[in-house]
Short mmCIF file of C-alpha atoms in Angstrom, two decimals:
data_model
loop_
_atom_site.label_atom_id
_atom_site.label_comp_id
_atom_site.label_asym_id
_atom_site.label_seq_id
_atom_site.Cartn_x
_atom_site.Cartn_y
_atom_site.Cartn_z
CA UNK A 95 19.43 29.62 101.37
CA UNK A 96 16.69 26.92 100.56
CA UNK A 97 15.05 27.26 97.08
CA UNK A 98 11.34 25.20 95.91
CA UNK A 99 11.11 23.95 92.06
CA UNK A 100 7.87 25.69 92.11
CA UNK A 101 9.58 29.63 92.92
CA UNK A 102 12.45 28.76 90.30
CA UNK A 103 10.10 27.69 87.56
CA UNK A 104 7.92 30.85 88.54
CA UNK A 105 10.90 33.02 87.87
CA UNK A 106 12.14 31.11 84.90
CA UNK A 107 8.46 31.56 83.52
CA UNK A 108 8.64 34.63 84.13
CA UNK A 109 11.16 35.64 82.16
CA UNK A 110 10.17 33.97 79.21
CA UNK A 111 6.93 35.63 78.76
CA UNK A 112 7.99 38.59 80.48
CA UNK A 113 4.66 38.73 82.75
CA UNK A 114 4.19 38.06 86.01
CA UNK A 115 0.34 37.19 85.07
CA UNK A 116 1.52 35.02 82.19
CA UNK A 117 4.30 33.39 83.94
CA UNK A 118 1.62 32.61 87.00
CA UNK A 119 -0.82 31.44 84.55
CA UNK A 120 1.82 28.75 83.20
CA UNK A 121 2.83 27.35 86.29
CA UNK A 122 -1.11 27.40 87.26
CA UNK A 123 -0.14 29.52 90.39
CA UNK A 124 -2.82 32.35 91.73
CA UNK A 125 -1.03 35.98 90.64
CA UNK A 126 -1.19 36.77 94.63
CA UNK A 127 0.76 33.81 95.28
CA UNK A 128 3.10 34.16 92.43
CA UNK A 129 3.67 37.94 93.15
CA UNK A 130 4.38 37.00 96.94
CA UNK A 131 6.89 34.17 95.80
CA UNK A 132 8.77 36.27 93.52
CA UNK A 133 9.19 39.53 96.08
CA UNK A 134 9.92 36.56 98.64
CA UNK A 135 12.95 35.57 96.56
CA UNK A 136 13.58 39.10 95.73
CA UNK A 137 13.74 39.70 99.32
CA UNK A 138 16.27 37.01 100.49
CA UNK A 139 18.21 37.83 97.44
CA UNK A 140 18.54 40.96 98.33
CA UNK A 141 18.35 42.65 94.75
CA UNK A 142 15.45 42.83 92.31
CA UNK A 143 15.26 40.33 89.66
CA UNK A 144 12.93 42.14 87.69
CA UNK A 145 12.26 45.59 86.67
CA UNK A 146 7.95 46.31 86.74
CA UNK A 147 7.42 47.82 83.30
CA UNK A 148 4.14 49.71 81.73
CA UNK A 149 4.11 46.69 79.25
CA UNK A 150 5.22 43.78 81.66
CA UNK A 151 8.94 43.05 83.43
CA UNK A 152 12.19 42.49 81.98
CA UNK A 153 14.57 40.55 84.07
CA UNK A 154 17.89 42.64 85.88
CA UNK A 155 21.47 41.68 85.38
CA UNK A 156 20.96 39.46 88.60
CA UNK A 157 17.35 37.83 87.77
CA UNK A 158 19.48 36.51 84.17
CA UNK A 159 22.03 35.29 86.06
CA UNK A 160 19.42 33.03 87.83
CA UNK A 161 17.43 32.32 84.99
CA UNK A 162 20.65 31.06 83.64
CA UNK A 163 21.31 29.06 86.63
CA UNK A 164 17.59 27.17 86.79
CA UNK A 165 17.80 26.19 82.89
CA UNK A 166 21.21 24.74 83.75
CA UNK A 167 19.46 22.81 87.02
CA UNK A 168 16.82 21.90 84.82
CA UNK A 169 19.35 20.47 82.50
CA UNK A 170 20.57 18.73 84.75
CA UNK A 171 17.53 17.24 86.16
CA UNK A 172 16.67 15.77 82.79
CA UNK A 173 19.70 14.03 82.28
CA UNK A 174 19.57 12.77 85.87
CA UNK A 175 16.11 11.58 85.04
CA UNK A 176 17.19 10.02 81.99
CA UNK A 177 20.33 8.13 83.68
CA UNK A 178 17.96 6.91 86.35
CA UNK A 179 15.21 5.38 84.04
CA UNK A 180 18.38 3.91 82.30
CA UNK A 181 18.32 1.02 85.35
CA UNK A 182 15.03 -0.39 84.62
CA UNK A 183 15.88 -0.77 81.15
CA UNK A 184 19.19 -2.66 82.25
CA UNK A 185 21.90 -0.45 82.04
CA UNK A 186 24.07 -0.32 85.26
CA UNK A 187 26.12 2.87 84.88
CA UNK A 188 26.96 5.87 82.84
CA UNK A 189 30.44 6.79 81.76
CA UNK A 190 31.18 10.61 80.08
CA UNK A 191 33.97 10.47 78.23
CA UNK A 192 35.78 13.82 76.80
CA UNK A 193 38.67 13.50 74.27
CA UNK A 194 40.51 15.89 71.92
CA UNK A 195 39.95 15.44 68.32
CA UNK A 196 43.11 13.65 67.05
CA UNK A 197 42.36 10.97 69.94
CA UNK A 198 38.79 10.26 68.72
CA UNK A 199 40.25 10.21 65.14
CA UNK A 200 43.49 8.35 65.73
CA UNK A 201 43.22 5.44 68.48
CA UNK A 202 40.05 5.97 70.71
CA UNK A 203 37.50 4.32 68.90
CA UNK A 204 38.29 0.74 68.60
CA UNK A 205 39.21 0.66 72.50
CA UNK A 206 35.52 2.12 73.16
CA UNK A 207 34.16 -0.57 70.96
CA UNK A 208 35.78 -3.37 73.01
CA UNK A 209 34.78 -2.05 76.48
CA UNK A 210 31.00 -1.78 75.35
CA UNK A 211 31.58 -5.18 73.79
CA UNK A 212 32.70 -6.75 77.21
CA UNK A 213 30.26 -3.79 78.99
CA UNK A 214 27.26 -4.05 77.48
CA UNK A 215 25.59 -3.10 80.31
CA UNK A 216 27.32 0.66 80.57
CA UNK A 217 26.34 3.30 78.36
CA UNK A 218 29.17 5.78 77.21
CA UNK A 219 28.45 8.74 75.97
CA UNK A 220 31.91 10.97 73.89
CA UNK A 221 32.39 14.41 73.69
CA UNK A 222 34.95 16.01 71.62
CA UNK A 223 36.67 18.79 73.49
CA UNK A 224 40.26 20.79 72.83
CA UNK A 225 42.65 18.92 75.30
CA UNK A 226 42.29 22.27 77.90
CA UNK A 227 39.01 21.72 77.74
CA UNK A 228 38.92 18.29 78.45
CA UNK A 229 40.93 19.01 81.60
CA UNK A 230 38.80 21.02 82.74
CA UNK A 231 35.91 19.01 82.41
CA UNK A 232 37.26 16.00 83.91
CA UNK A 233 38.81 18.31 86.84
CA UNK A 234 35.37 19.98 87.66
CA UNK A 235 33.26 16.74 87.41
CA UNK A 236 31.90 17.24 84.11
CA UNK A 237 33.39 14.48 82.63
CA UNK A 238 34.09 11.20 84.48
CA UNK A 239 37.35 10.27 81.85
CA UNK A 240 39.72 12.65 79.55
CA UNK A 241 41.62 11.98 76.88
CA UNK A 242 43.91 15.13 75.88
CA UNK A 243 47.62 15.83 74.19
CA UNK A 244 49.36 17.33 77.04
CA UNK A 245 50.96 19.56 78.59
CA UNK A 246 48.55 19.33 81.20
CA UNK A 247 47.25 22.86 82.71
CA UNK A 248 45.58 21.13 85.90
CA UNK A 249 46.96 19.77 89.10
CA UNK A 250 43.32 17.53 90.08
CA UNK A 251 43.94 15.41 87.88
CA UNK A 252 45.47 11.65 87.68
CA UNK A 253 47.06 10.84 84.77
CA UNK A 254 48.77 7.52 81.98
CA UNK A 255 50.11 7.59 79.46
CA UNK A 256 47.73 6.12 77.09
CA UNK A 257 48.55 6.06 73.31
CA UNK A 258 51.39 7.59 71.32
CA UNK A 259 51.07 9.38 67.83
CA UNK A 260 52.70 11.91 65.60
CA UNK A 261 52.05 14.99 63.48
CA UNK A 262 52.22 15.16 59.57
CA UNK A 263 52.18 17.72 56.93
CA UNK A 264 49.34 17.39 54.29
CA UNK A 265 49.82 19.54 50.85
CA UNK A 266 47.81 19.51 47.70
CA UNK A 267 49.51 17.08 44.97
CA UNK A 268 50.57 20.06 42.93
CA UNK A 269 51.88 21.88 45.38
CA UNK A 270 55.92 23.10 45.71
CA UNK A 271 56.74 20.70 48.59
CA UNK A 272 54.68 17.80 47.24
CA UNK A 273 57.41 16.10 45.79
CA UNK A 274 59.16 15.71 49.11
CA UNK A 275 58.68 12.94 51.88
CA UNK A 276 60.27 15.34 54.93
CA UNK A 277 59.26 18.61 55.20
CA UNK A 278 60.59 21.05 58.42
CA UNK A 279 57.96 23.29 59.94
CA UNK A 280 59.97 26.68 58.64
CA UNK A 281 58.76 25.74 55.26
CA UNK A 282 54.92 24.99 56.37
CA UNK A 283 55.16 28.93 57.59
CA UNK A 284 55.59 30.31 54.01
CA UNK A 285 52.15 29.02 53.30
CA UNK A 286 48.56 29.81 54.41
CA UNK A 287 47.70 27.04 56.87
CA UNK A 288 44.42 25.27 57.15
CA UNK A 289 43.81 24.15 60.54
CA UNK A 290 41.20 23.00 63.61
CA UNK A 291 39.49 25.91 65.47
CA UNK A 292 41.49 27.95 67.78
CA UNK A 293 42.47 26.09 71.07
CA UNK A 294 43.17 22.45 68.99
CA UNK A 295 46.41 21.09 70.74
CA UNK A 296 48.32 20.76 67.09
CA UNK A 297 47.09 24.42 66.36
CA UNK A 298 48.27 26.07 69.46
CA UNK A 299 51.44 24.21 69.31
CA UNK A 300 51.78 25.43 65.62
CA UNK A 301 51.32 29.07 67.00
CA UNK A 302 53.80 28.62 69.89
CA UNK A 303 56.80 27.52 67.30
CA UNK A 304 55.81 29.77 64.68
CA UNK A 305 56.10 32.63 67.18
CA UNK A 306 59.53 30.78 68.72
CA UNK A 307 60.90 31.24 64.67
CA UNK A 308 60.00 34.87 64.85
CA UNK A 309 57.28 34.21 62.44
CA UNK A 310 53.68 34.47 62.04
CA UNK A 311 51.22 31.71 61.64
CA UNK A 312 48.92 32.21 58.71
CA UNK A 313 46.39 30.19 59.98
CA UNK A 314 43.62 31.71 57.32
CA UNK A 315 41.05 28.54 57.19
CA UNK A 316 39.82 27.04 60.77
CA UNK A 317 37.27 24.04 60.74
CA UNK A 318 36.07 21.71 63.03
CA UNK A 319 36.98 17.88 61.38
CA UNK A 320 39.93 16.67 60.22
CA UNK A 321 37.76 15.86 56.91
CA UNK A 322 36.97 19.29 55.85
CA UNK A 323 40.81 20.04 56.44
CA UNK A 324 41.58 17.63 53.97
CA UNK A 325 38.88 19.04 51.32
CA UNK A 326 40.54 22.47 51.67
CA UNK A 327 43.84 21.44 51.09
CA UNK A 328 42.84 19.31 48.42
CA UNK A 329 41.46 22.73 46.59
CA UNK A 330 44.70 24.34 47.35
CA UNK A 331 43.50 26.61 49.75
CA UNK A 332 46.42 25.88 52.27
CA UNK A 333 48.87 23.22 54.31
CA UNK A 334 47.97 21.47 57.49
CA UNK A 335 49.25 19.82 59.90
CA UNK A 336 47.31 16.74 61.54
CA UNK A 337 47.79 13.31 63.21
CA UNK A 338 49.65 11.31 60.78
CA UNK A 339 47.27 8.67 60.28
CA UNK A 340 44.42 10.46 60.25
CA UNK A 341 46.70 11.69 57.22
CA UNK A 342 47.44 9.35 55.83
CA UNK A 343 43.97 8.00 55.74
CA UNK A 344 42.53 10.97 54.09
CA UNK A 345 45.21 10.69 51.42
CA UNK A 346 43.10 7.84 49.94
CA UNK A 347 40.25 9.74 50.02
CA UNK A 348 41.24 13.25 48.64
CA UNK A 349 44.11 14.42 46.28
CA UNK A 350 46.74 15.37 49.18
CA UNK A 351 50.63 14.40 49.81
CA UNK A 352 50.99 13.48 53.34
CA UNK A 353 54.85 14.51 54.22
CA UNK A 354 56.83 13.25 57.84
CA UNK A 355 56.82 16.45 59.58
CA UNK A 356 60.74 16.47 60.44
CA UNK A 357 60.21 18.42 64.12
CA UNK A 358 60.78 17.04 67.06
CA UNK A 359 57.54 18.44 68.76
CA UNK A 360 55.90 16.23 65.87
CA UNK A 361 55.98 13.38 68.38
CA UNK A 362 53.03 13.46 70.82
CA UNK A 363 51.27 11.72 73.86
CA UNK A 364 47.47 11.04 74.76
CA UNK A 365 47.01 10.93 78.24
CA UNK A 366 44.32 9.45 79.98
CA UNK A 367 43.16 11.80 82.85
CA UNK A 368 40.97 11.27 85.72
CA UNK A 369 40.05 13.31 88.51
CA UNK A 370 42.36 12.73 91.97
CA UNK A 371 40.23 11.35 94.26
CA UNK A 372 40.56 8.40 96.90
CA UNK A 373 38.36 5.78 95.39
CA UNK A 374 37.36 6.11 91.84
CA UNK A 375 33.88 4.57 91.19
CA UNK A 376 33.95 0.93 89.63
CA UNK A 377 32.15 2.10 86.01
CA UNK A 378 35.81 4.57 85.59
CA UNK A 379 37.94 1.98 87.37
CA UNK A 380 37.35 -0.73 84.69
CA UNK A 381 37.51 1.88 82.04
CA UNK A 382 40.66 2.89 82.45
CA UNK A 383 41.83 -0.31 83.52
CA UNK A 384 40.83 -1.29 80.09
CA UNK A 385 42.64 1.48 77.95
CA UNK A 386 45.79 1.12 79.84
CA UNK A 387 45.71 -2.57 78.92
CA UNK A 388 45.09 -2.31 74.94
CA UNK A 389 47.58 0.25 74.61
CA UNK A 390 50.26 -1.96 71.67
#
């Protein structure tokens, strides 16, 4: 089934002023020829995609799938318009980069600093993702590189080890457990906890010992930003549990006690992720060449 820009942005017209005669009129189409396009479509769809009204149309189940579908294309055709008017101005390739949080907080940015450095002729643009997330985006061509805390939930993927980190405990300076320098997770779970929105690698591992213990994770506060964690413990409003330098950073900034979580999931692994393919193109091959490299 072949489709025309011209019937799409009919429809997609359409729907947004919920008139055929107004949707015409905006894509400067005759109404005869936009009323034959659209019961053209219809036709080869096989379903209506909108339902004629006394007071105009009002697009089906099906026509909003579609409508959803041509605002993605168009998306899409911006951004390939956009990476395409990129070469005149000198750049020479685009690289999409996904990463969980803790990696763009912890270790990630000084290594994307030194590729642009030596690159300066590849733009990178960095999304931050929950590590299934990035997996998935990498694995369905969303992403051309993924950085994620494992375990890893798809078999498309190519994978290194890239960096190595650890989990801390953060508590307010008055709290019970602030004059220790250990703490063990059992303790964490008599508290309310403070932590990253709901599919955060650190959070769902939380959840998965907590409910391991027989316990239930009181996970009251969830933000987005390892900095508004950090204000919320600081006003006593809970514990976290974070990437210990990001911790331990944030202690100089707000009044928290950063404690060595004594656990020995509190040892973790950024991986670098790809997706399996026979040739990767040169823009991801010296990108990951160069993060395997600076890993110390």
């Amino acid at each position: 089934m072949r489709f025309d820009l011209v019937t799409l942005n009919l429809v997609l017209a359409i729907a947004d002023t919920r008139s055929i005669t107004a949707g015409a009129r905006r894509e400067h189409l005759a109404l005869a020829a936009a009323s034959r396009r659209l019961s053209d479509l219809e036709a080869r769809f096989g379903v209506p995609l909108f339902e004629r009204r006394a007071r105009g149309v009002e697009p089906t189940e099906a026509g909003r799938a579609l409508v959803r579908h041509i605002r993605g294309l168009h998306a899409s055709l911006h951004a390939l318009e956009s990476e395409v008017a990129e070469f005149a101005r000198g750049i020479k390739g685009h690289l999409r980069v996904v990463a969980n949080a803790g990696a763009i907080a912890e270790c990630l940015p000084p290594d994307l600093a030194g590729f642009s450095q030596a690159h300066p002729q590849i733009r990178i643009s960095l999304e931050d993702q929950t590590s299934s997330e990035v997996q998935a985006a990498v694995a369905e061509g969303r992403a051309d590189v993924g950085i994620f805390v494992p375990p890893q939930l798809d078999n498309r993927l190519t994978t290194w080890r890239y960096r190595s980190g650890s989990l801390a405990a953060m508590v307010p300076q008055d709290h019970v457990l602030a004059g220790e320098t250990r703490v063990r997770f059992e303790a964490l779970l008599d508290h309310d906890i403070v932590g990253l929105h709901a599919g955060a690698a650190a959070q769902e591992t939380m959840r998965a010992e907590a409910e391991a213990r027989g316990r239930t994770l009181k996970a009251r506060l969830q933000v987005r930003g390892f900095d508004a964690i950090a204000q919320l413990v600081e006003a006593g409003l809970g514990v976290a549990v974070l990437p210990a330098a990001v911790a331990e950073r944030l202690a100089q900034v707000f009044a928290v006690r950063v404690l060595a979580l004594d656990e020995p999931w509190a040892a973790r692994e950024y991986r670098l992720a790809v997706r399996t393919q026979e040739v990767l193109p040169t823009v991801v091959q010296r990108f990951v060449q160069a993060l395997r490299t600076s890993e110390s």
